[in-house]
Coordinates of C-alpha atoms and ligand atoms in Angstrom, one line a residue:
X1 CA 0.6 -2.0 -19.6
X2 CA 2.7 0.4 -21.7
X3 CA 2.8 4.1 -21.1
X4 CA 1.8 5.5 -24.4
X5 CA -0.2 8.5 -23.7
X6 CA 1.6 10.3 -20.9
X7 CA -0.4 12.8 -19.0
X8 CA -3.7 11.6 -20.7
X9 CA -4.0 7.9 -19.6
X10 CA -6.9 8.7 -17.3
X11 CA -8.8 11.2 -19.5
X12 CA -11.5 8.6 -20.3
X13 CA -11.8 7.4 -16.8
X14 CA -12.2 10.9 -15.4
X15 CA -14.8 11.5 -18.1
X16 CA -16.8 8.5 -16.7
X17 CA -16.3 9.6 -13.1
X18 CA -17.6 13.1 -14.0
X19 CA -20.7 11.5 -15.5
X20 CA -21.7 9.9 -12.2
X21 CA -24.0 11.5 -9.8
X22 CA -23.5 9.2 -6.8
X23 CA -21.4 6.4 -5.7
X24 CA -21.5 3.2 -3.5
X25 CA -18.4 2.2 -1.6
X26 CA -17.8 -1.5 -1.9
X27 CA -16.0 -2.3 1.4
X28 CA -17.2 -0.9 4.7
X29 CA -13.9 -1.6 6.6
X30 CA -10.9 0.6 7.2
X31 CA -10.4 1.7 3.6
X32 CA -14.1 2.5 3.1
X33 CA -14.2 4.6 6.2
X34 CA -11.0 6.5 5.3
X35 CA -12.4 7.1 1.8
X36 CA -15.7 8.4 3.4
X37 CA -13.8 10.8 5.5
X38 CA -11.8 12.2 2.5
X39 CA -14.7 12.4 0.0
X40 CA -17.9 12.9 2.0
X41 CA -18.0 16.6 1.1
X42 CA -16.6 16.1 -2.5
X43 CA -19.0 13.5 -4.0
X44 CA -22.4 12.1 -3.2
X45 CA -22.0 8.7 -1.4
X46 CA -25.2 6.7 -1.5
X47 CA -24.1 3.9 0.8
X48 CA -21.8 1.0 1.5
X49 CA -21.8 -2.5 -0.1
X50 CA -20.1 -5.3 1.8
X51 CA -19.7 -9.0 1.5
X52 CA -20.0 -9.5 5.3
X53 CA -23.6 -10.3 5.9
X54 CA -23.4 -9.1 9.5
X55 CA -23.1 -5.6 8.1
X56 CA -26.1 -5.7 5.8
X57 CA -29.0 -3.5 6.9
X58 CA -26.8 -1.6 9.3
X59 CA -26.0 2.1 9.1
X60 CA -22.3 2.8 8.9
X61 CA -21.1 6.4 9.1
X62 CA -24.7 7.4 8.5
X63 CA -25.0 5.3 5.3
X64 CA -26.8 2.1 4.7
X65 CA -24.8 -1.1 4.0
X66 CA -26.2 -3.7 1.6
X67 CA -25.0 -6.7 -0.4
X68 CA -24.0 -6.1 -4.0
X69 CA -27.1 -8.0 -5.2
X70 CA -29.4 -5.8 -3.2
X71 CA -28.4 -2.5 -4.9
X72 CA -29.7 -1.5 -8.2
X73 CA -27.0 0.5 -10.0
X74 CA -28.4 3.4 -12.2
X75 CA -26.6 4.6 -15.3
X76 CA -25.2 7.6 -13.3
X77 CA -24.3 5.5 -10.3
X78 CA -20.8 4.2 -9.7
X79 CA -19.1 1.8 -7.3
X80 CA -15.7 2.5 -5.7
X81 CA -13.9 -0.6 -4.5
X82 CA -12.7 0.5 -1.0
X83 CA -10.8 -2.6 0.1
X84 CA -7.1 -3.7 0.4
X85 CA -5.6 -5.6 -2.5
X86 CA -5.8 -8.9 -0.8
X87 CA -9.4 -8.4 0.4
X88 CA -10.8 -7.2 -3.0
X89 CA -10.1 -10.4 -5.0
X90 CA -13.5 -11.9 -4.4
X91 CA -15.3 -8.5 -4.7
X92 CA -13.9 -8.1 -8.1
X93 CA -15.1 -11.5 -9.1
X94 CA -18.6 -10.6 -7.9
X95 CA -18.5 -7.4 -9.9
X96 CA -17.4 -9.2 -13.1
X97 CA -20.0 -11.9 -12.6
X98 CA -22.7 -9.2 -12.7
X99 CA -21.0 -7.8 -15.8
X100 CA -20.1 -4.5 -14.3
X101 CA -17.2 -2.8 -16.2
X102 CA -14.0 -1.5 -14.6
X103 CA -13.6 2.3 -15.0
X104 CA -17.1 2.6 -16.3
X105 CA -19.3 1.1 -13.6
X106 CA -16.8 0.5 -10.9
X107 CA -13.4 2.1 -9.9
X108 CA -10.5 1.1 -7.7
X109 CA -10.0 3.3 -4.6
X110 CA -6.4 4.1 -5.5
X111 CA -7.2 5.2 -9.1
X112 CA -10.3 7.1 -8.1
X113 CA -8.5 9.0 -5.3
X114 CA -5.6 10.1 -7.5
X115 CA -7.4 10.7 -10.8
X116 CA -10.3 12.7 -9.2
X117 CA -7.9 15.0 -7.4
X118 CA -5.4 15.6 -10.2
X119 CA -8.2 16.3 -12.8
X120 CA -10.6 18.1 -10.6
X121 CA -8.3 19.9 -8.2
X122 CA -4.9 19.9 -9.9
X123 CA -3.5 18.1 -6.8
X124 CA -1.3 15.1 -6.6
X125 CA -3.0 12.8 -4.1
X126 CA -1.5 9.4 -3.5
X127 CA -3.3 6.5 -1.9
X128 CA -0.1 5.2 -0.2
X129 CA 3.6 4.9 -0.2
X130 CA 5.9 2.5 1.5
X131 CA 9.1 3.9 3.1
X132 CA 11.7 1.5 4.2
X133 CA 14.4 2.9 6.5
X134 CA 15.9 -0.5 7.4
X135 CA 15.4 -4.2 6.7
X136 CA 17.0 -5.2 10.1
X137 CA 14.8 -7.7 11.9
X138 CA 15.1 -10.0 14.9
X139 CA 12.9 -12.7 13.3
X140 CA 13.7 -14.8 10.3
X141 CA 10.4 -15.4 8.5
X142 CA 10.6 -17.9 5.7
X143 CA 8.2 -15.9 3.5
X144 CA 9.4 -12.4 4.4
X145 CA 8.5 -10.0 1.7
X146 CA 11.7 -8.0 2.3
X147 CA 13.3 -11.3 1.2
X148 CA 15.6 -11.1 4.2
X149 CA 16.3 -14.9 4.2
X150 CA 17.9 -14.3 0.8
X151 CA 20.0 -11.3 1.7
X152 CA 23.6 -11.4 2.8
X153 CA 23.2 -8.4 5.1
X154 CA 20.6 -6.0 6.3
X155 CA 20.1 -2.7 4.5
X156 CA 20.1 0.3 6.9
X157 CA 19.7 3.9 5.8
X158 CA 21.2 7.1 7.2
X159 CA 19.1 9.8 8.8
X160 CA 20.2 12.5 6.3
X161 CA 18.9 10.3 3.4
X162 CA 15.6 9.8 5.1
X163 CA 14.9 13.5 5.6
X164 CA 16.0 14.3 2.0
X165 CA 13.5 11.7 0.7
X166 CA 10.6 12.9 2.8
X167 CA 11.2 16.6 1.9
X168 CA 11.5 15.8 -1.8
X169 CA 8.4 13.5 -1.7
X170 CA 6.2 16.2 -0.2
X171 CA 7.5 18.9 -2.6
X172 CA 5.9 16.7 -5.3
X173 CA 2.9 15.1 -3.6
X174 CA 0.2 17.3 -2.1
X175 CA -1.6 14.7 0.0
X176 CA -1.5 11.1 0.8
X177 CA -4.0 8.7 2.4
X178 CA -1.5 6.3 4.0
X179 CA 2.2 7.0 4.6
X180 CA 3.6 3.6 5.7
X181 CA 7.0 3.4 7.5
X182 CA 7.8 -0.3 7.1
X183 CA 10.6 -2.7 8.0
X184 CA 12.4 -4.9 8.8
X185 CA 11.4 -4.4 12.3
X186 CA 10.9 -0.6 12.8
X187 CA 11.3 -0.8 16.6
X188 CA 14.9 -2.0 16.0
X189 CA 15.9 1.0 13.9
X190 CA 17.4 3.8 15.9
X191 CA 15.7 6.6 14.0
X192 CA 12.1 5.3 13.8
X193 CA 10.6 7.5 16.4
X194 CA 12.6 10.6 15.2
X195 CA 11.4 9.8 11.6
X196 CA 7.8 9.6 12.6
X197 CA 8.1 12.7 14.6
X198 CA 9.7 14.5 11.7
X199 CA 7.0 13.4 9.2
X200 CA 4.1 14.2 11.6
X201 CA 5.5 17.6 12.5
X202 CA 6.3 18.8 9.0
X203 CA 3.7 17.0 6.9
X204 CA 1.1 15.6 9.2
X205 CA -1.6 17.9 7.8
X206 CA -1.1 16.3 4.4
X207 CA -1.3 12.7 5.5
X208 CA -4.6 11.0 6.4
X209 CA -2.9 8.1 8.1
X210 CA 0.7 7.8 9.2
X211 CA 1.4 4.2 10.1
X212 CA 4.2 1.9 11.1
X213 CA 4.3 -1.7 12.1
X214 CA 6.0 -4.0 14.6
X215 CA 6.3 -7.7 14.9
X216 CA 5.2 -7.5 18.5
X217 CA 8.4 -9.0 20.0
X218 CA 10.1 -5.8 21.2
X219 CA 9.0 -3.4 23.9
X220 CA 10.3 0.1 22.9
X221 CA 12.2 2.2 25.4
X222 CA 10.2 4.8 27.3
X223 CA 11.7 7.7 25.3
X224 CA 10.5 6.1 22.1
X225 CA 7.0 5.5 23.5
X226 CA 7.0 9.1 24.7
X227 CA 7.8 10.3 21.2
X228 CA 5.3 8.1 19.5
X229 CA 2.6 9.2 21.9
X230 CA 3.2 12.8 20.8
X231 CA 2.7 11.9 17.1
X232 CA -0.5 11.2 15.2
X233 CA 0.7 7.8 14.3
X234 CA -0.9 4.3 14.2
X235 CA 1.0 1.2 15.0
X236 CA 0.1 -2.2 13.4
X237 CA 1.1 -4.9 15.9
X238 CA 1.5 -8.2 14.1
X239 CA 0.5 -11.1 16.3
X240 CA 2.9 -14.0 15.7
X241 CA 2.5 -15.5 19.1
X242 CA 1.7 -18.9 17.9
X243 CA 4.9 -19.0 15.8
X244 CA 7.3 -17.3 18.2
X245 CA 5.8 -18.0 21.7
X246 CA 9.1 -17.2 23.3
X247 CA 8.2 -13.5 22.8
X248 CA 4.7 -13.7 24.4
X249 CA 5.7 -11.8 27.4
X250 CA 7.1 -9.0 25.3
X251 CA 3.9 -8.9 23.2
X252 CA 1.8 -8.5 26.3
X253 CA 4.1 -5.9 27.8
X254 CA 4.1 -4.0 24.5
X255 CA 0.3 -3.8 24.4
X256 CA 0.2 -2.7 28.0
X257 CA 2.7 0.1 27.2
X258 CA 0.8 1.2 24.1
X259 CA -2.4 1.5 26.2
X260 CA -0.5 3.4 28.9
X261 CA 1.0 5.9 26.4
X262 CA -2.3 6.2 24.5
X263 CA -0.7 5.2 21.2
X264 CA -3.1 4.1 18.5
X265 CA -2.6 0.5 17.6
X266 CA -4.2 -2.3 15.8
X267 CA -3.5 -6.0 16.3
X268 CA -3.1 -7.8 13.0
X269 CA -3.5 -11.6 13.1
X270 CA -3.2 -12.6 9.5
X271 CA -4.5 -16.1 8.6
X272 CA -2.1 -16.5 5.7
X273 CA 0.7 -14.8 3.8
X274 CA 1.6 -15.0 0.1
X275 CA 4.8 -16.6 -1.2
X276 CA 6.3 -14.7 -4.2
X277 CA 8.6 -17.7 -4.5
X278 CA 11.6 -16.1 -6.4
X279 CA 13.8 -19.2 -5.8
X280 CA 11.5 -21.4 -7.8
X281 CA 9.9 -19.1 -10.4
X282 CA 11.4 -18.6 -13.8
X283 CA 9.5 -16.6 -16.4
X284 CA 12.5 -15.6 -18.3
X285 CA 11.2 -17.2 -21.5
X286 CA 8.0 -15.3 -21.4
X287 CA 7.3 -12.7 -24.1
X288 CA 7.0 -9.0 -23.3
X289 CA 3.2 -9.2 -23.8
X290 CA 3.0 -12.1 -21.4
X291 CA 5.0 -10.3 -18.8
X292 CA 2.9 -7.2 -19.2
X293 CA -0.2 -9.3 -18.6
X294 CA 1.4 -10.9 -15.6
X295 CA 2.1 -7.4 -14.1
X296 CA -1.5 -6.3 -15.0
X297 CA -3.0 -9.3 -13.3
X298 CA -0.8 -8.8 -10.2
X299 CA -2.9 -7.0 -7.6
X300 CA 0.1 -5.5 -6.1
X301 CA -0.1 -1.7 -5.9
X302 CA 2.4 -0.7 -3.2
X303 CA 5.3 1.4 -4.3
X304 CA 8.4 2.4 -2.5
X305 CA 10.1 5.8 -1.9
X306 CA 13.9 5.5 -1.7
X307 CA 16.8 7.7 -2.8
X308 CA 14.6 10.4 -4.3
X309 CA 12.8 7.9 -6.5
X310 CA 9.6 6.0 -6.5
X311 CA 9.9 2.3 -7.4
X312 CA 7.0 0.9 -9.4
X313 CA 6.6 -2.3 -7.3
X314 CA 7.9 -2.2 -3.8
X315 CA 8.5 -6.0 -3.7
X316 CA 10.7 -5.7 -6.8
X317 CA 12.5 -2.9 -5.0
X318 CA 12.9 -5.1 -1.9
X319 CA 14.2 -8.0 -4.0
X320 CA 16.8 -5.7 -5.5
X321 CA 17.9 -4.5 -2.1
X322 CA 18.1 -8.2 -1.0
X323 CA 20.4 -8.9 -3.9
X324 CA 18.1 -11.3 -5.8
X325 CA 16.8 -9.1 -8.6
X326 CA 19.8 -7.2 -9.9
X327 CA 19.7 -3.4 -10.4
X328 CA 16.3 -2.0 -11.4
X329 CA 16.1 -0.5 -14.8
X330 CA 15.2 3.2 -15.1
X331 CA 11.8 2.4 -16.6
X332 CA 10.7 0.9 -13.3
X333 CA 11.6 4.1 -11.5
X334 CA 10.2 7.6 -11.3
X335 CA 12.9 10.1 -10.4
X336 CA 11.2 12.8 -8.2
X337 CA 14.0 15.3 -9.0
X338 CA 12.6 15.4 -12.6
X339 CA 9.1 16.4 -11.4
X340 CA 7.6 19.8 -12.3
X341 CA 4.1 21.1 -11.8
X342 CA 3.2 20.4 -15.5
X343 CA 3.9 16.7 -14.8
X344 CA 1.3 16.1 -12.1
X345 CA -0.8 13.7 -14.2
X346 CA 2.4 11.8 -15.3
X347 CA 3.4 11.3 -11.7
X348 CA -0.1 10.1 -10.8
X349 CA 0.0 7.7 -13.8
X350 CA 3.3 6.2 -12.6
X351 CA 2.0 5.8 -9.1
X352 CA -1.0 4.0 -10.5
X353 CA 1.2 1.5 -12.3
X354 CA 2.2 3.0 -15.7
X355 CA 5.8 2.4 -16.7
X356 CA 7.2 2.4 -20.3
X357 CA 8.0 -1.3 -20.1
X358 CA 4.9 -2.3 -18.3
X359 CA 6.5 -4.7 -15.9
X360 CA 9.6 -5.0 -13.6
X361 CA 12.7 -7.1 -14.1
X362 CA 11.7 -9.0 -11.0
X363 CA 8.3 -9.9 -12.5
X364 CA 10.3 -12.6 -14.3
X365 CA 11.1 -14.3 -11.0
X366 CA 7.9 -13.5 -9.0
X367 CA 4.6 -15.3 -8.9
X368 CA 2.8 -12.0 -8.0
X369 CA -0.5 -11.4 -6.3
X370 CA -2.3 -13.2 -9.1
X371 CA -5.1 -15.7 -9.2
X372 CA -2.4 -18.3 -10.1
X373 CA -0.8 -17.6 -6.7
X374 CA -3.8 -17.7 -4.5
X375 CA -2.6 -20.4 -2.2
X376 CA -1.6 -18.9 1.1
X377 CA 1.4 -19.8 3.3
X378 CA 1.6 -19.9 7.0
X379 CA 2.6 -16.5 8.5
X380 CA 5.9 -16.0 10.4
X381 CA 7.3 -19.5 9.9
X382 CA 10.8 -19.2 11.3
X383 CA 14.0 -20.3 9.5
X384 CA 17.2 -21.1 11.3
X385 CA 19.4 -20.1 8.4
X386 CA 19.4 -18.2 5.1
X387 CA 17.8 -19.8 2.0
Ligands
SF4_1 S1 4.6 -9.9 -10.2 FE1 5.9 -9.5 -8.4 S2 7.5 -8.1 -9.1 FE2 5.8 -8.0 -10.6 S3 4.5 -6.4 -9.9 FE3 3.7 -8.3 -9.0 S4 4.6 -8.4 -7.0 FE4 5.8 -6.9 -8.2

């Protein structure tokens, strides 16, 4: 994907969107419901589509949920795929099998959200951003997507830098669906609660969901829990109990504390992870075109905010921080200090994956979230040493 038509890459897509009278949301889970909350007064939403048969025939948020086969899509109807990157793989296969066309018949949630708002309302609306204050972690997961087992040391940021990044980000971005403070293990980082408090207090009205995560092995101190309870923040608690049973007591105590402090949380028990396999991947002989296709096929859409810049693939950025990808070249990065109000569409284009080069340096060492890398690996497998 090369960035040839800056500021106009989505003109055709917006034209198609504006020709639609009503939309179905494909995915009645968390993403679908969030999308519904944001858009219910902006566009006509006809109903949900879901692959889970237990949802078929049920009303969800006042809308009927059906299977894809059960809906008949009129010329002025569109489908918005409202699922996470991992969950949408089979949905996209179903849509293609029925010969629906991307950006004509169906649209991805991230693109729809940002393109609609920047064209219709002149607002920069991001679907998500990842913000990594520290990679420090008490576990040593073999397939860590921070690539901690490859790193010589943890990467830990200073408070001043965090605040500068947050303020700069919100001087450019009007609204965001999901602001994700990631790790490392955020409950080990000394400023996590202060950071969430700062973001919520100053920019909470421009964030649909402020979320952080924990590996479920640490019970935060009372003062941290107190601060979290005062913020509109969600905590994803990863459940690794079958891999690190020595922390089961802490896990149970953590849940008890979250309940006690009325902190919103969600237990995440993933069946499998993905291995980007940088130590055994070598695409250095690939042509530019092949690398661009590799990037295009990669379902990875997370980007990272760091040092006043947005990194076009957060895993490439993490690999760089871990010391296994070299410095990232400027084409992979959007410098927010260069932003001005006449560049809103450009910023949105970058956030949606446009870069001049069309891939990252790390794409040469990374298997990506592609159909060729669909084999999962066991979550939270522990190593006793670095790779
Ligand atoms: S192939 Fe890897 S480095 Fe390239 S975009 Fe996908 S996840 Fe990022």
